[in-house]
Coordinates of C-alpha atoms in Angstrom, one line a residue:
Chain A
M1 CA -38.8 -128.6 -8.3
L2 CA -39.2 -126.0 -10.6
K3 CA -42.0 -125.6 -13.5
C4 CA -42.0 -122.0 -16.0
E5 CA -44.8 -122.2 -17.5
S6 CA -45.9 -120.3 -20.3
M7 CA -43.1 -117.4 -20.4
N8 CA -43.6 -114.3 -22.8
L9 CA -40.5 -111.6 -22.1
F10 CA -39.8 -108.9 -24.5
Y11 CA -36.5 -106.4 -24.5
G12 CA -38.8 -103.4 -26.3
E13 CA -40.7 -104.3 -29.0
V14 CA -38.4 -107.5 -29.5
Q15 CA -39.4 -110.7 -28.2
A16 CA -37.0 -113.0 -26.5
L17 CA -38.9 -115.5 -25.4
W18 CA -42.0 -117.1 -26.8
D19 CA -44.3 -119.3 -24.3
V20 CA -41.5 -120.9 -22.9
N21 CA -42.6 -124.2 -20.4
L22 CA -39.8 -125.9 -18.3
E23 CA -39.6 -128.5 -16.1
V24 CA -36.4 -129.5 -13.3
K25 CA -37.1 -132.3 -10.9
E26 CA -35.1 -132.3 -8.0
G27 CA -32.7 -134.0 -8.2
E28 CA -31.9 -133.6 -11.7
I29 CA -29.0 -132.2 -14.2
V30 CA -30.8 -130.5 -16.6
A31 CA -29.1 -128.6 -19.8
L32 CA -30.0 -126.0 -21.5
L33 CA -29.1 -125.7 -25.4
G34 CA -29.4 -123.0 -27.9
A35 CA -27.6 -121.3 -30.3
N36 CA -26.7 -117.7 -29.9
A37 CA -29.0 -115.7 -28.8
A38 CA -31.9 -118.1 -28.9
G39 CA -32.7 -117.0 -25.4
K40 CA -31.0 -119.6 -23.4
S41 CA -28.9 -116.6 -21.2
T42 CA -33.1 -114.9 -21.0
T43 CA -34.1 -117.7 -19.4
I44 CA -32.3 -117.9 -16.4
N45 CA -32.2 -114.1 -16.1
A46 CA -36.1 -114.7 -16.0
I47 CA -35.7 -116.9 -13.4
S48 CA -33.0 -115.1 -11.2
G49 CA -35.4 -112.0 -11.6
L50 CA -33.9 -109.9 -13.2
E51 CA -35.6 -109.7 -16.3
K52 CA -39.3 -109.9 -15.5
L53 CA -41.9 -111.8 -17.5
S54 CA -44.8 -110.3 -19.8
S55 CA -47.2 -113.1 -19.1
G56 CA -46.2 -116.4 -17.3
K57 CA -45.2 -118.0 -14.5
I58 CA -42.0 -119.5 -12.6
L59 CA -43.2 -121.5 -9.5
F60 CA -40.5 -122.4 -7.2
E61 CA -41.6 -125.5 -5.1
G62 CA -44.3 -124.5 -6.3
T63 CA -44.6 -121.0 -5.0
E64 CA -45.0 -118.0 -7.7
I65 CA -41.9 -116.6 -7.8
Q66 CA -41.3 -114.6 -11.7
K67 CA -42.6 -111.3 -10.2
K68 CA -39.8 -111.3 -7.4
D69 CA -36.4 -108.8 -6.7
P70 CA -33.6 -111.5 -7.5
H71 CA -32.8 -111.1 -3.7
E72 CA -35.4 -112.7 -3.1
I73 CA -35.5 -115.4 -5.3
V74 CA -31.5 -115.9 -4.2
E75 CA -32.6 -116.4 -0.5
M76 CA -35.2 -119.7 -1.7
G77 CA -32.6 -121.4 -2.8
I78 CA -31.7 -120.6 -6.5
V79 CA -28.4 -119.4 -6.8
Q80 CA -27.0 -118.2 -10.9
V81 CA -23.2 -118.5 -12.2
P82 CA -23.4 -115.7 -14.2
E83 CA -21.7 -116.4 -18.0
G84 CA -19.0 -114.7 -17.7
R85 CA -18.2 -115.2 -14.2
K86 CA -18.4 -111.5 -13.7
L87 CA -15.6 -111.7 -10.7
F88 CA -15.1 -109.8 -8.3
S89 CA -10.6 -109.2 -9.8
Y90 CA -10.0 -106.6 -7.4
M91 CA -10.6 -109.0 -4.4
T92 CA -8.9 -111.9 -3.7
I93 CA -10.2 -115.1 -3.6
E94 CA -11.7 -114.8 -0.3
E95 CA -13.9 -112.5 -0.5
N96 CA -15.3 -113.4 -3.9
L97 CA -16.6 -116.5 -1.8
E98 CA -17.8 -114.5 1.0
L99 CA -19.3 -112.7 -1.0
G100 CA -21.5 -115.0 -2.3
A101 CA -22.8 -115.6 1.0
Y102 CA -25.3 -113.4 1.6
S103 CA -28.7 -114.3 1.9
K104 CA -29.5 -115.9 5.4
R105 CA -29.9 -119.4 4.4
A106 CA -26.2 -118.9 2.7
R107 CA -24.7 -117.8 6.3
A108 CA -25.9 -119.3 8.3
N109 CA -24.1 -122.6 6.4
F110 CA -21.2 -120.1 5.6
K111 CA -18.6 -122.6 7.3
Q112 CA -20.3 -125.9 6.7
N113 CA -20.0 -124.5 2.8
L114 CA -16.7 -122.8 2.1
E115 CA -14.9 -126.6 3.4
T116 CA -17.9 -128.2 0.5
V117 CA -15.8 -125.8 -1.2
F118 CA -12.4 -126.4 -0.6
E119 CA -12.8 -129.9 -1.0
L120 CA -14.6 -129.2 -4.7
F121 CA -11.6 -126.6 -5.4
P122 CA -8.6 -127.9 -4.3
I123 CA -7.0 -124.8 -5.9
L124 CA -8.9 -122.2 -4.2
K125 CA -8.1 -123.5 -0.5
E126 CA -4.3 -122.9 -2.0
R127 CA -4.9 -119.7 -3.4
R128 CA -7.9 -117.5 -0.9
K129 CA -5.4 -114.4 -0.7
Q130 CA -5.0 -114.4 -5.1
L131 CA -6.7 -111.2 -6.3
A132 CA -9.6 -112.7 -7.9
G133 CA -8.3 -111.2 -11.7
S134 CA -5.3 -112.2 -11.5
M135 CA -6.1 -116.3 -12.0
S136 CA -6.2 -117.9 -14.9
G137 CA -9.3 -118.1 -16.7
G138 CA -10.1 -121.5 -15.7
Q139 CA -9.7 -121.0 -12.2
Q140 CA -12.1 -117.9 -12.6
Q141 CA -14.5 -120.0 -13.1
M142 CA -14.2 -122.7 -11.0
C143 CA -14.1 -119.4 -8.6
A144 CA -17.4 -118.2 -9.8
V145 CA -18.8 -121.9 -9.9
A146 CA -17.3 -121.9 -5.9
R147 CA -18.9 -118.5 -5.4
G148 CA -22.0 -119.5 -6.5
L149 CA -21.6 -123.2 -4.3
M150 CA -21.4 -120.4 -1.4
G151 CA -25.0 -119.4 -2.0
N152 CA -26.4 -122.7 -0.4
P153 CA -28.6 -123.3 -3.1
K154 CA -31.0 -125.3 -3.8
F155 CA -30.9 -124.4 -7.1
L156 CA -27.7 -123.6 -9.1
M157 CA -27.6 -122.7 -12.7
I158 CA -24.8 -122.4 -14.5
D159 CA -24.4 -119.9 -17.8
E160 CA -21.8 -121.5 -19.8
L161 CA -20.0 -122.8 -17.5
S162 CA -17.0 -123.9 -21.0
L163 CA -16.9 -120.5 -21.9
G164 CA -13.0 -119.8 -23.5
L165 CA -11.3 -122.6 -21.6
A166 CA -9.6 -125.4 -22.6
P167 CA -11.5 -128.6 -22.7
L168 CA -8.8 -130.0 -20.4
V169 CA -10.4 -127.7 -17.6
V170 CA -14.1 -128.2 -19.2
K171 CA -13.9 -131.9 -19.3
Q172 CA -12.6 -131.3 -14.7
L173 CA -15.0 -128.8 -14.3
F174 CA -17.7 -131.3 -16.3
E175 CA -16.4 -133.6 -13.5
V176 CA -17.4 -131.7 -10.1
L177 CA -21.1 -130.7 -11.3
T178 CA -21.4 -134.3 -11.3
Q179 CA -20.1 -133.9 -7.4
I180 CA -22.0 -131.2 -7.3
S181 CA -25.6 -132.9 -8.1
K182 CA -24.3 -135.4 -5.8
R183 CA -24.5 -133.4 -2.7
G184 CA -28.4 -133.1 -3.8
I185 CA -28.1 -129.5 -5.7
T186 CA -30.1 -129.2 -8.7
I187 CA -28.1 -128.5 -11.5
L188 CA -29.3 -126.2 -14.9
L189 CA -27.2 -125.9 -17.4
V190 CA -27.0 -123.6 -20.1
E191 CA -24.0 -124.5 -22.1
Q192 CA -22.8 -124.1 -25.9
N193 CA -21.3 -127.2 -25.4
V194 CA -24.3 -129.9 -26.6
K195 CA -21.6 -133.1 -26.6
Q196 CA -20.7 -133.3 -22.5
S197 CA -23.6 -131.3 -21.7
L198 CA -25.5 -134.5 -23.2
A199 CA -23.2 -136.8 -22.2
I200 CA -23.8 -136.0 -18.0
A201 CA -27.1 -134.5 -18.2
N202 CA -30.9 -136.1 -17.0
S203 CA -32.4 -134.5 -19.7
A204 CA -32.3 -131.2 -22.3
F205 CA -34.3 -128.2 -23.6
V206 CA -33.3 -127.3 -26.8
L207 CA -34.5 -123.1 -27.5
K208 CA -34.7 -122.0 -31.2
N209 CA -34.9 -117.8 -31.2
G210 CA -37.2 -118.0 -28.3
R211 CA -38.7 -121.2 -29.0
L212 CA -38.9 -124.6 -27.4
A213 CA -37.6 -126.7 -29.8
L214 CA -37.2 -129.6 -28.6
S215 CA -37.2 -131.0 -24.9
G216 CA -36.6 -135.3 -23.2
K217 CA -34.4 -137.0 -22.0
A218 CA -30.4 -136.1 -22.7
S219 CA -30.3 -139.3 -24.0
E220 CA -33.4 -139.2 -26.6
V221 CA -32.2 -135.2 -28.2
A222 CA -28.9 -136.2 -28.4
N223 CA -30.1 -138.4 -31.1
D224 CA -32.6 -135.8 -32.5
P225 CA -32.3 -133.9 -36.1
T226 CA -33.6 -131.6 -34.6
L227 CA -31.7 -130.3 -32.8
H228 CA -29.0 -129.9 -35.7
Q229 CA -31.3 -127.5 -36.6
A230 CA -31.5 -125.2 -33.5
Y231 CA -27.9 -125.3 -34.1
L232 CA -27.0 -125.7 -38.0
G233 CA -30.3 -123.8 -39.5
K234 CA -32.4 -126.3 -42.1
Chain B
M1 CA -2.4 -109.5 10.5
R2 CA -2.2 -105.3 10.9
G3 CA -1.2 -104.1 14.4
L4 CA -2.1 -101.5 16.5
L5 CA 1.1 -100.1 16.0
S6 CA 1.9 -100.9 12.4
K7 CA 3.9 -97.7 10.0
K8 CA 0.9 -96.7 9.1
S9 CA -1.5 -95.6 12.6
I10 CA 2.1 -94.6 13.8
F11 CA 2.5 -92.2 10.4
L12 CA -1.5 -91.7 11.5
F13 CA -1.1 -90.6 15.0
I14 CA 1.3 -88.6 14.7
L15 CA -0.4 -87.2 12.0
L16 CA -3.8 -86.6 14.6
I17 CA -1.9 -84.8 16.4
A18 CA 0.0 -82.6 14.6
A19 CA -3.9 -81.8 13.3
F20 CA -4.6 -80.8 16.6
A21 CA -1.2 -78.5 17.6
L22 CA -1.0 -77.1 14.1
P23 CA -3.8 -73.8 15.2
N24 CA -0.7 -73.2 18.1
F25 CA 2.0 -72.7 15.8
L26 CA -0.3 -71.2 13.0
K27 CA -1.3 -67.3 13.3
N28 CA -2.1 -66.0 9.8
K29 CA -5.2 -65.7 9.1
F30 CA -4.7 -66.2 5.8
Y31 CA -3.1 -69.7 5.7
M32 CA -5.3 -70.6 8.3
N33 CA -8.3 -69.9 6.1
I34 CA -6.9 -72.2 3.5
V35 CA -6.2 -74.8 6.2
I36 CA -9.7 -74.8 7.1
M37 CA -10.7 -75.1 4.0
V38 CA -8.8 -77.9 3.2
I39 CA -10.4 -79.5 5.6
F40 CA -13.8 -78.3 5.1
Y41 CA -13.0 -79.6 1.5
A42 CA -12.2 -83.0 2.9
A43 CA -14.8 -83.5 5.1
L44 CA -17.6 -82.7 2.0
S45 CA -15.8 -85.4 -0.7
G46 CA -15.8 -87.7 1.5
S47 CA -18.9 -87.3 2.4
W48 CA -19.2 -87.9 -1.5
N49 CA -16.9 -90.8 -1.7
I50 CA -19.0 -93.1 0.4
L51 CA -21.5 -92.2 -2.5
A52 CA -19.4 -92.8 -5.3
G53 CA -16.4 -94.2 -4.6
Y54 CA -17.9 -97.3 -2.4
A55 CA -21.1 -98.0 -3.6
G56 CA -20.1 -96.9 -7.1
Q57 CA -23.5 -93.7 -8.0
L58 CA -21.6 -91.0 -9.1
S59 CA -23.2 -88.2 -8.1
L60 CA -22.6 -85.3 -10.3
G61 CA -25.0 -83.1 -8.2
H62 CA -23.9 -83.0 -3.9
S63 CA -24.2 -79.5 -4.0
I64 CA -27.5 -80.5 -3.1
F65 CA -26.8 -82.0 0.0
F66 CA -24.8 -79.7 1.2
G67 CA -27.2 -76.3 0.1
L68 CA -30.0 -78.4 1.8
G69 CA -28.0 -78.8 5.0
A70 CA -26.9 -75.2 5.0
Y71 CA -30.5 -73.2 4.0
T72 CA -31.8 -75.4 6.8
S73 CA -29.6 -74.9 9.6
T74 CA -29.5 -71.5 8.3
L75 CA -33.0 -70.5 8.1
L76 CA -33.8 -72.5 11.4
L77 CA -31.1 -69.9 13.0
V78 CA -32.2 -66.1 11.3
K79 CA -36.2 -67.6 11.4
M80 CA -36.8 -69.2 14.1
G81 CA -33.4 -68.3 16.4
V82 CA -32.7 -72.2 16.4
S83 CA -29.2 -72.6 17.4
P84 CA -27.3 -74.6 14.4
W85 CA -26.5 -77.4 16.0
L86 CA -30.1 -78.5 16.4
G87 CA -30.5 -77.0 13.1
I88 CA -27.6 -80.3 12.1
I89 CA -30.2 -82.4 13.5
A90 CA -33.1 -80.9 11.1
A91 CA -30.2 -79.8 8.2
L92 CA -29.4 -83.5 8.6
I93 CA -33.3 -85.0 7.6
M94 CA -33.7 -82.7 5.5
S95 CA -31.7 -83.4 3.0
M96 CA -31.4 -87.5 3.7
A97 CA -35.1 -87.3 2.7
V98 CA -34.4 -85.2 -0.7
G99 CA -31.5 -88.2 -0.9
A100 CA -33.5 -90.7 -0.8
L101 CA -36.2 -89.6 -2.7
I102 CA -33.6 -89.4 -5.4
G103 CA -32.8 -92.4 -4.7
Y104 CA -36.0 -94.0 -5.0
P105 CA -36.5 -93.8 -8.8
A106 CA -32.7 -93.7 -9.6
F107 CA -31.8 -96.1 -7.3
R108 CA -33.9 -99.8 -10.0
L109 CA -31.9 -98.0 -13.0
K110 CA -29.1 -98.8 -14.5
G111 CA -27.0 -97.3 -16.1
P112 CA -26.3 -93.3 -16.1
F113 CA -30.2 -92.6 -14.7
F114 CA -28.6 -91.7 -11.8
T115 CA -26.0 -89.3 -12.4
L116 CA -28.5 -87.0 -14.8
A117 CA -31.6 -87.2 -12.0
T118 CA -28.7 -85.7 -9.4
L119 CA -28.2 -83.1 -12.0
A120 CA -31.5 -82.7 -13.2
F121 CA -32.4 -82.2 -9.3
S122 CA -29.7 -79.8 -8.7
E123 CA -31.1 -77.6 -11.5
V124 CA -34.5 -77.8 -9.9
I125 CA -33.4 -76.9 -6.4
R126 CA -30.7 -73.7 -7.5
Y127 CA -34.3 -72.9 -9.3
I128 CA -36.2 -73.2 -6.1
A129 CA -33.8 -71.6 -3.6
S130 CA -33.4 -68.3 -6.4
F131 CA -37.3 -67.5 -6.8
W132 CA -39.0 -69.4 -3.8
K133 CA -37.9 -65.7 -2.1
E134 CA -40.3 -65.3 1.0
L135 CA -37.9 -68.0 2.2
T136 CA -35.0 -68.4 0.7
N137 CA -34.9 -64.1 0.3
G138 CA -34.4 -65.7 -3.4
A139 CA -30.8 -64.6 -5.4
M140 CA -29.8 -62.1 -2.7
G141 CA -29.2 -65.2 -0.6
I142 CA -29.0 -65.1 3.3
N143 CA -26.3 -63.2 5.4
I144 CA -26.9 -65.1 8.8
P145 CA -25.5 -62.2 11.9
F146 CA -23.0 -62.1 13.8
K147 CA -23.6 -63.2 17.3
P148 CA -20.5 -64.5 18.5
G149 CA -21.3 -67.3 21.4
L150 CA -21.0 -71.3 21.1
A151 CA -25.0 -71.8 20.8
T152 CA -25.0 -69.5 17.5
M153 CA -21.0 -71.4 16.6
M154 CA -20.0 -68.5 15.3
F155 CA -16.2 -67.4 16.6
R156 CA -14.4 -64.2 16.6
T157 CA -11.9 -66.0 15.9
K158 CA -10.7 -68.9 13.2
E159 CA -9.2 -72.2 16.0
P160 CA -13.4 -73.1 16.8
Y161 CA -13.8 -73.1 13.4
Y162 CA -10.8 -75.3 12.9
F163 CA -11.5 -77.7 15.6
I164 CA -15.1 -78.5 14.5
A165 CA -14.1 -79.7 11.1
L166 CA -11.5 -81.0 12.0
G167 CA -13.9 -82.6 14.0
M168 CA -16.3 -82.9 11.0
L169 CA -13.3 -85.0 9.3
L170 CA -12.6 -86.9 11.8
L171 CA -16.2 -88.4 12.3
I172 CA -16.4 -88.5 8.1
I173 CA -13.2 -90.8 8.0
L174 CA -14.1 -92.7 11.3
I175 CA -17.2 -93.6 9.7
T176 CA -16.1 -94.4 5.5
F177 CA -13.0 -96.3 8.4
F178 CA -16.0 -98.9 9.3
I179 CA -17.3 -98.9 5.8
D180 CA -14.1 -99.6 4.5
R181 CA -13.8 -102.9 7.2
S182 CA -17.7 -104.0 7.8
K183 CA -19.7 -106.2 5.1
M184 CA -21.1 -104.1 4.2
G185 CA -18.3 -101.5 2.9
S186 CA -17.5 -105.4 0.6
Y187 CA -21.4 -104.4 -0.8
F188 CA -21.1 -101.4 -1.7
I189 CA -18.0 -102.5 -3.6
A190 CA -19.5 -104.9 -5.6
I191 CA -21.7 -103.6 -6.1
R192 CA -19.5 -100.8 -7.8
E193 CA -16.8 -103.7 -9.4
N194 CA -20.1 -105.2 -10.7
E195 CA -24.4 -104.7 -10.6
D196 CA -25.3 -107.6 -11.7
A197 CA -22.9 -109.7 -9.8
A198 CA -24.4 -108.4 -6.7
E199 CA -27.4 -108.5 -7.3
V200 CA -27.4 -112.5 -8.6
L201 CA -25.6 -112.5 -5.7
G202 CA -28.5 -111.9 -3.2
I203 CA -27.4 -108.8 -2.6
P204 CA -30.3 -106.2 -2.3
I205 CA -28.3 -104.2 -4.0
T206 CA -31.5 -101.3 -4.3
R207 CA -31.0 -100.7 -0.5
Y208 CA -27.7 -100.7 -0.4
K209 CA -27.4 -97.8 -3.3
M210 CA -30.1 -96.4 -0.6
Y211 CA -28.2 -96.6 2.6
S212 CA -24.8 -95.0 1.1
M213 CA -27.1 -92.1 -0.3
L214 CA -28.1 -92.2 3.0
I215 CA -25.5 -91.8 4.9
S216 CA -23.6 -89.9 2.1
S217 CA -25.8 -87.8 2.2
G218 CA -26.1 -87.3 5.4
L219 CA -22.3 -86.4 6.3
A220 CA -23.0 -83.6 3.4
A221 CA -26.1 -81.7 4.9
L222 CA -23.4 -81.5 8.2
T223 CA -20.1 -80.1 6.1
G224 CA -23.1 -77.4 5.2
V225 CA -24.5 -76.3 8.3
F226 CA -20.5 -75.6 9.3
Y227 CA -19.7 -73.7 5.4
A228 CA -23.3 -71.3 6.4
Q229 CA -21.6 -71.4 10.5
Y230 CA -17.8 -69.8 8.3
I231 CA -18.5 -68.0 5.9
L232 CA -22.4 -66.6 7.7
F233 CA -23.5 -66.2 4.0
I234 CA -25.1 -68.6 1.1
E235 CA -26.8 -68.0 -1.8
P236 CA -28.3 -70.3 -4.8
E237 CA -25.8 -69.8 -7.3
A238 CA -23.0 -70.6 -4.9
V239 CA -24.5 -73.9 -2.4
F240 CA -26.1 -75.7 -5.3
N241 CA -23.6 -74.8 -7.8
I242 CA -22.7 -77.8 -10.9
N243 CA -19.6 -76.4 -10.6
F244 CA -18.8 -76.7 -7.2
S245 CA -20.5 -80.4 -7.3
S246 CA -17.6 -80.8 -9.8
Q247 CA -14.9 -80.0 -7.4
I248 CA -16.4 -82.0 -5.1
A249 CA -16.3 -85.4 -7.2
L250 CA -12.9 -84.0 -9.0
M251 CA -10.4 -83.8 -5.5
S252 CA -11.6 -87.7 -4.6
I253 CA -11.2 -88.7 -8.2
I254 CA -7.8 -86.7 -8.1
G255 CA -6.7 -88.0 -4.5
G256 CA -8.4 -91.9 -5.1
M257 CA -12.4 -92.3 -4.9
G258 CA -13.1 -96.0 -2.6
T259 CA -9.7 -95.3 -0.6
I260 CA -10.3 -93.8 3.1
F261 CA -7.5 -90.5 2.5
G262 CA -8.8 -90.5 -1.0
P263 CA -10.8 -87.2 -0.7
I264 CA -8.3 -85.8 1.8
V265 CA -5.2 -85.9 -0.1
G266 CA -6.9 -84.6 -3.0
A267 CA -8.4 -81.4 -0.9
V268 CA -5.1 -80.5 0.1
L269 CA -3.5 -80.7 -3.2
L270 CA -6.3 -79.3 -4.8
V271 CA -8.0 -76.2 -2.3
P272 CA -4.0 -74.8 -2.0
L273 CA -3.8 -74.9 -5.1
N274 CA -6.9 -72.9 -6.1
E275 CA -6.7 -70.2 -3.6
I276 CA -3.2 -69.2 -4.7
M277 CA -3.7 -69.3 -8.3
R278 CA -7.3 -67.2 -6.9
S279 CA -4.8 -64.5 -5.4
A280 CA -1.5 -65.0 -8.4
F281 CA -3.9 -64.5 -10.6
S282 CA -7.2 -62.1 -9.3
S283 CA -7.8 -60.5 -12.8
L284 CA -7.5 -63.6 -14.7
N285 CA -10.6 -64.7 -14.4
G286 CA -11.4 -68.3 -14.9
L287 CA -7.5 -69.8 -14.0
N288 CA -8.2 -71.7 -12.0
F289 CA -11.3 -73.7 -13.5
F290 CA -8.1 -74.1 -16.4
I291 CA -5.5 -75.3 -13.8
Y292 CA -8.4 -77.9 -11.9
G293 CA -8.5 -79.2 -16.3
I294 CA -4.8 -79.3 -16.9
V295 CA -4.3 -81.4 -13.2
L296 CA -7.6 -83.1 -14.3
I297 CA -6.1 -84.9 -17.6
I298 CA -2.2 -85.3 -15.7
V299 CA -4.2 -87.4 -13.0
V300 CA -6.1 -89.4 -15.2
S301 CA -3.5 -89.8 -17.7
W302 CA -0.5 -91.6 -15.2
M303 CA -3.1 -92.0 -12.2
P304 CA -5.8 -93.5 -13.2
N305 CA -6.7 -94.0 -9.7
G306 CA -6.0 -91.9 -8.2
I307 CA -2.6 -90.5 -6.7
L308 CA -3.1 -92.3 -3.1
P309 CA -3.1 -95.9 -5.0
T310 CA -0.8 -95.0 -7.3
I311 CA 1.0 -94.8 -4.0
T312 CA -0.1 -97.3 -2.0
N313 CA 1.2 -99.5 -4.9
Q314 CA 4.5 -98.0 -5.2
V315 CA 5.6 -98.7 -1.9
K316 CA 4.0 -102.5 -2.0
K317 CA 5.5 -102.8 -4.9
R318 CA 9.2 -101.6 -3.5
G319 CA 8.7 -103.7 0.3
L320 CA 7.2 -106.8 -1.1
K321 CA 9.5 -107.9 -4.0
V322 CA 8.9 -111.7 -3.6
S323 CA 5.0 -111.7 -3.9
T324 CA 3.3 -114.7 -5.0
D325 CA 2.8 -115.7 -8.9
R326 CA 0.6 -112.2 -9.7
K327 CA 0.1 -111.5 -12.7
G328 CA -0.3 -107.7 -12.0
A329 CA -3.0 -107.7 -9.5
G330 CA -5.6 -105.1 -9.7
K331 CA -4.5 -103.0 -12.5
I332 CA -6.0 -104.7 -15.3
D333 CA -9.2 -106.1 -14.9
T334 CA -9.0 -108.9 -16.7
A335 CA -11.9 -110.8 -14.9
N336 CA -13.9 -110.2 -16.8

């Protein structure tokens, strides 16, 4: 479904990605792991079109997307749930969800998607008139994921789902992810929470200092010593 | 939901009738002039509010669009005898074209580039207007010969100006109202609140910034045409002035950015204050700016969202004692 070929990306003089190759197959949950500043967020921002590659290709369903604008990429069905949730805190849950449905493909399925989202997160339905900024961290993260789903994605990228959340909430969110996956949405999960991500993922990629350090099936990656090195160094 | 007969709409309706009836009661020319200037500033600041208050693109050179509007219609009138009513169209096109020219490169960049670009452009245009003497008569400015009549948009009394200004303000309020209630408005606000988030949701942010720019610069040009016809004299130092630009911005900031009536509240407060200061302390040149500064500091310290949002929040708090479990709703940005 998604194929990244030797991606190189610079922030000014600093090279953030070095020849990174990724492949995500349809229907999978793929974990993108690595320590801070390994290039995880940069990778998904490049896929979203927020950062431009200096060389390399990103193919989505066979089409090159590395030169497209972010809104064109969303229109193709790639949606990102950004790190730190980035909700519109002065707006209600409902308004946030509506804003998630900008693209044509999303508007066509608006009602259906809203139902799905409320089914996955009943609490959001209950509090849909409440300001997003007034909710707890976990509920805000649910709202962010829900807002992403309102974009009717084929491919959903989630940046730091578990960031700053209580373990119980994280567990709930991960359960919802598997449900989302069952609905046929491919997921790329950027995470610090290695154990839980690998438990639900089919395959995983590990980045280290902007380079791909390890990739393979989730179960294999979990037992590979390179994974520990990627986080803790040698 | 909001009924048509809610307290707020009745209040606004009464206000509107009062506005139309006002010239029957107010015969003093000095006060009439202040009222017209209040309406004019509210309209101009309202145009700024669409770009900066709603879409979050802080323009500190809004006099560019205002001044271009004034110069375009005036030059057409003085040099070619074109009626200012037709001049409005040319003024709109001119301002929107320059707005697009500034926005096209600057909206692609994040950070303060747009604000800096508006500042720089307003200086450039001021210089052009000052030195292109063949066209603009340079720093001497242009005197518009007084030929009263509806076609020339010049009148002996203040009343017609009052109604033109009022119509202009109503148009701007109406446009702002529709933006506020429309999808476009929520895209503007999304861009203002969090540009990156808006972008990953698939909102074409450059396009929407451009829409806000075109609407805002067009409306500013409209107020420029009115100003030229009312004052009958324009000069680069007056219409392309950075102080003037910051006054436009200040009225909305103090009244309440990103609200429909904020610019009006700001203008109602600041314009009379300015006029009174100017006539009361005419020997102390610059005192009005000093007072401006103090008002700004007071408002920013105690009402960072502006006067109008602060008042509405207070009213809501009193009216809705039993609110759901909101944690300081709308005050502090806890989501990010």
